[in-house]
Short mmCIF file of C-alpha atoms in Angstrom, two decimals:
data_model
loop_
_atom_site.label_atom_id
_atom_site.label_comp_id
_atom_site.label_asym_id
_atom_site.label_seq_id
_atom_site.Cartn_x
_atom_site.Cartn_y
_atom_site.Cartn_z
CA MET A 13 100.61 77.60 -120.28
CA SER A 14 99.49 74.38 -119.04
CA GLY A 15 100.44 75.40 -115.52
CA ARG A 16 98.32 78.46 -115.75
CA GLY A 17 95.36 76.68 -117.15
CA THR A 18 95.58 74.15 -114.36
CA VAL A 19 95.38 76.83 -111.73
CA HIS A 20 92.28 78.32 -113.32
CA ALA A 21 90.75 74.94 -113.77
CA VAL A 22 91.19 74.20 -110.09
CA ALA A 23 89.88 77.65 -109.09
CA ALA A 24 86.71 77.43 -111.15
CA PRO A 25 85.28 74.27 -109.53
CA ALA A 26 86.05 75.70 -106.09
CA GLU A 27 84.20 78.85 -106.90
CA ALA A 28 81.30 76.90 -108.34
CA ARG A 29 81.19 74.81 -105.18
CA ALA A 30 81.02 77.96 -103.09
CA ARG A 31 78.09 79.30 -105.19
CA ARG A 32 76.06 76.07 -105.01
CA PRO A 33 75.06 76.45 -101.36
CA ARG A 34 73.99 80.07 -101.95
CA LEU A 35 71.96 79.12 -105.07
CA THR A 36 70.49 76.17 -103.21
CA THR A 37 69.54 78.38 -100.32
CA MET A 38 68.06 81.04 -102.61
CA GLY A 39 66.18 78.38 -104.54
CA ALA A 40 64.82 76.89 -101.33
CA ALA A 41 63.80 80.36 -100.12
CA VAL A 42 61.97 81.13 -103.40
CA ALA A 43 60.24 77.72 -103.32
CA ALA A 44 59.23 78.24 -99.67
CA ALA A 45 57.87 81.76 -100.53
CA VAL A 46 55.83 80.34 -103.44
CA VAL A 47 54.48 77.51 -101.23
CA LEU A 48 53.59 80.01 -98.44
CA ALA A 49 51.88 82.31 -100.93
CA ALA A 50 49.89 79.36 -102.32
CA LEU A 51 48.94 78.22 -98.85
CA ALA A 52 47.87 81.72 -97.78
CA SER A 53 45.77 82.10 -100.91
CA GLN A 54 44.14 78.72 -100.38
CA TYR A 55 43.52 79.55 -96.71
CA ALA A 56 41.77 82.82 -97.71
CA LYS A 57 39.59 80.97 -100.20
CA THR A 58 38.75 78.29 -97.67
CA TYR A 59 37.87 80.90 -95.03
CA THR A 60 35.62 82.76 -97.48
CA LEU A 61 33.87 79.54 -98.50
CA ALA A 62 33.34 78.57 -94.87
CA ARG A 63 31.75 81.94 -94.13
CA GLU A 64 29.55 81.67 -97.21
CA GLU A 65 28.52 78.12 -96.08
CA ALA A 66 27.57 79.39 -92.65
CA ARG A 67 25.52 82.24 -94.18
CA LEU A 68 23.73 79.87 -96.56
CA GLU A 69 23.06 77.36 -93.75
CA GLN A 70 21.45 80.16 -91.67
CA ARG A 71 19.37 81.17 -94.71
CA ARG A 72 18.29 77.57 -95.18
CA ARG A 73 17.21 77.35 -91.50
CA ASP A 74 15.24 80.60 -91.85
CA LEU A 75 13.53 79.35 -94.97
CA VAL A 76 12.61 76.04 -93.31
CA ALA A 77 11.08 77.93 -90.37
CA GLU A 78 9.22 80.26 -92.75
CA ASN A 79 7.85 77.25 -94.69
CA ALA A 80 6.65 75.67 -91.43
CA ARG A 81 4.91 78.93 -90.41
CA LEU A 82 3.26 79.21 -93.87
CA ARG A 83 2.10 75.59 -93.73
CA ASP A 84 0.52 76.28 -90.33
CA GLU A 85 -1.20 79.39 -91.73
CA ILE A 86 -2.49 77.44 -94.73
CA GLU A 87 -3.93 74.78 -92.45
CA ARG A 88 -5.50 77.48 -90.23
CA LEU A 89 -7.00 79.14 -93.31
CA LYS A 90 -8.54 75.84 -94.33
CA THR A 91 -10.03 75.01 -90.96
CA ASP A 92 -10.50 78.14 -88.79
CA ASP A 93 -13.44 80.35 -89.79
CA ARG A 94 -12.74 82.88 -87.01
CA TYR A 95 -9.23 83.36 -88.35
CA ILE A 96 -10.57 83.96 -91.86
CA GLU A 97 -13.06 86.54 -90.47
CA GLN A 98 -10.25 88.26 -88.53
CA ILE A 99 -8.10 88.53 -91.67
CA ALA A 100 -11.07 89.78 -93.71
CA ARG A 101 -11.72 92.49 -91.12
CA GLN A 102 -8.07 93.55 -90.67
CA GLN A 103 -6.66 93.31 -94.16
CA LEU A 104 -9.76 93.95 -96.35
CA GLY A 105 -11.81 96.16 -94.01
CA LEU A 106 -14.89 93.98 -94.41
CA VAL A 107 -17.85 94.15 -92.00
CA ARG A 108 -20.87 91.88 -91.48
CA PRO A 109 -24.23 93.02 -92.82
CA GLY A 110 -25.80 95.53 -90.39
CA GLU A 111 -22.46 96.41 -88.76
CA ILE A 112 -21.04 99.88 -88.95
CA GLU A 113 -17.31 100.36 -88.87
CA LEU A 114 -16.06 103.38 -87.00
CA LEU A 115 -12.66 104.63 -87.90
CA ILE A 116 -10.98 106.67 -85.16
CA VAL A 117 -8.72 109.31 -86.76
CA PRO A 118 -6.03 110.85 -84.56
CA PHE A 119 -6.22 114.65 -84.36
CA GLU A 120 -3.40 116.37 -86.18
CA GLY A 121 -4.10 119.95 -85.13
CA THR A 122 -5.64 121.30 -88.35
CA VAL A 123 -9.15 121.64 -86.85
CA ALA A 124 -10.05 122.15 -83.18
CA PRO A 125 -11.57 118.90 -81.80
CA PRO A 126 -14.94 119.09 -80.05
CA GLY A 127 -14.73 120.74 -76.65
CA ALA A 128 -11.25 122.22 -77.23
CA THR A 129 -10.65 125.85 -76.39
CA PRO A 130 -8.78 128.19 -78.73
CA ARG A 131 -6.15 130.66 -77.50
CA GLY A 132 -8.78 133.18 -76.35
CA GLY A 133 -10.37 130.71 -73.93
CA ALA A 134 -13.81 130.49 -75.52
CA PRO A 135 -15.09 127.09 -76.50
CA ALA A 136 -14.21 126.03 -80.00
CA LEU A 137 -16.96 126.09 -82.61
CA PRO A 138 -17.18 123.50 -85.33
CA VAL A 139 -15.57 124.71 -88.48
CA ARG A 140 -17.97 124.74 -91.38
CA ASP A 141 -17.38 126.14 -94.80
CA ALA A 142 -20.54 128.17 -95.41
CA GLY A 143 -19.48 129.23 -98.87
CA PRO A 144 -18.25 132.46 -100.40
CA ASP A 145 -21.61 134.36 -100.07
CA VAL A 146 -22.01 133.99 -96.28
CA GLU A 147 -20.31 136.46 -94.01
CA PRO A 148 -18.87 135.29 -90.71
CA PRO A 149 -20.73 136.56 -87.60
CA SER A 150 -19.31 139.68 -85.94
CA PRO A 151 -17.81 139.37 -82.44
CA PRO A 152 -19.90 140.43 -79.47
CA PRO A 153 -19.36 143.97 -78.15
CA GLY A 154 -16.38 144.36 -75.87
CA MET A 155 -14.47 141.41 -77.30
CA ASP A 156 -11.59 141.61 -79.70
CA ALA A 157 -12.24 140.38 -83.14
CA VAL A 158 -10.74 136.93 -83.57
CA PRO A 159 -9.61 136.12 -87.07
CA PRO A 160 -12.03 133.78 -88.78
CA PRO A 161 -11.01 130.12 -88.56
CA GLN A 162 -9.23 128.86 -91.57
CA SER A 163 -11.06 126.24 -93.47
CA PRO A 164 -9.69 122.81 -92.63
CA HIS A 165 -7.53 121.02 -95.11
CA GLY A 166 -6.28 117.52 -95.67
CA ILE A 167 -7.29 114.95 -93.06
CA GLY A 168 -9.04 117.66 -91.05
CA VAL A 169 -11.84 118.05 -93.57
CA TRP A 170 -12.38 114.36 -93.59
CA ALA A 171 -12.28 114.11 -89.79
CA VAL A 172 -14.84 116.91 -89.38
CA GLY A 173 -17.11 115.29 -91.95
CA VAL A 174 -16.91 111.91 -90.20
CA ARG A 175 -17.58 113.59 -86.83
CA ASP A 176 -20.62 115.42 -88.21
CA ALA A 177 -21.92 112.22 -89.86
CA ILE A 178 -21.62 110.32 -86.55
CA LEU A 179 -23.39 113.10 -84.66
CA ARG A 180 -26.22 113.12 -87.24
CA TRP A 181 -26.47 109.34 -87.12
CA LEU A 182 -26.67 109.39 -83.32
CA HIS A 183 -29.22 112.25 -83.51
CA VAL A 184 -27.06 114.44 -81.28
CA PRO A 185 -27.59 118.18 -81.86
CA HIS A 186 -24.46 119.83 -83.20
CA ARG A 187 -22.89 122.27 -80.66
#
């Protein structure tokens, strides 16, 4: 029995010696994988932080420039009366006593502008709402009846009113 036990005892250390390099290699591979994963993770965090730093630095530069612009405007507001007047006119719509502000309204097509011709070719007449009791005039003989103009709506009513007020103010007879 002792001979048999000796053979096994000799075989076991040889087998263990053969496994050690494989275990060492596998352990080294696992350790290398863990180190590579940690490095990749750290690199990703570093890259993200560097991008965030660049974004924040650009934001800081923008804010510094905005602060300089605002300081210049504050100084200009303290010293430049023409600039204050310009801002009062543009942002608040203020005018000096005796001045009249004219607001030019772009035509949007709801009412025929002065001098325009409708589809029939006759000069356009100003649209006025005479009220429910007044009948529209009948067309001259030999001409087709043109449907009555629709009463203006929206910005058109306001534009016609402004035009009529300017014509009255300038003492120009209404066409």
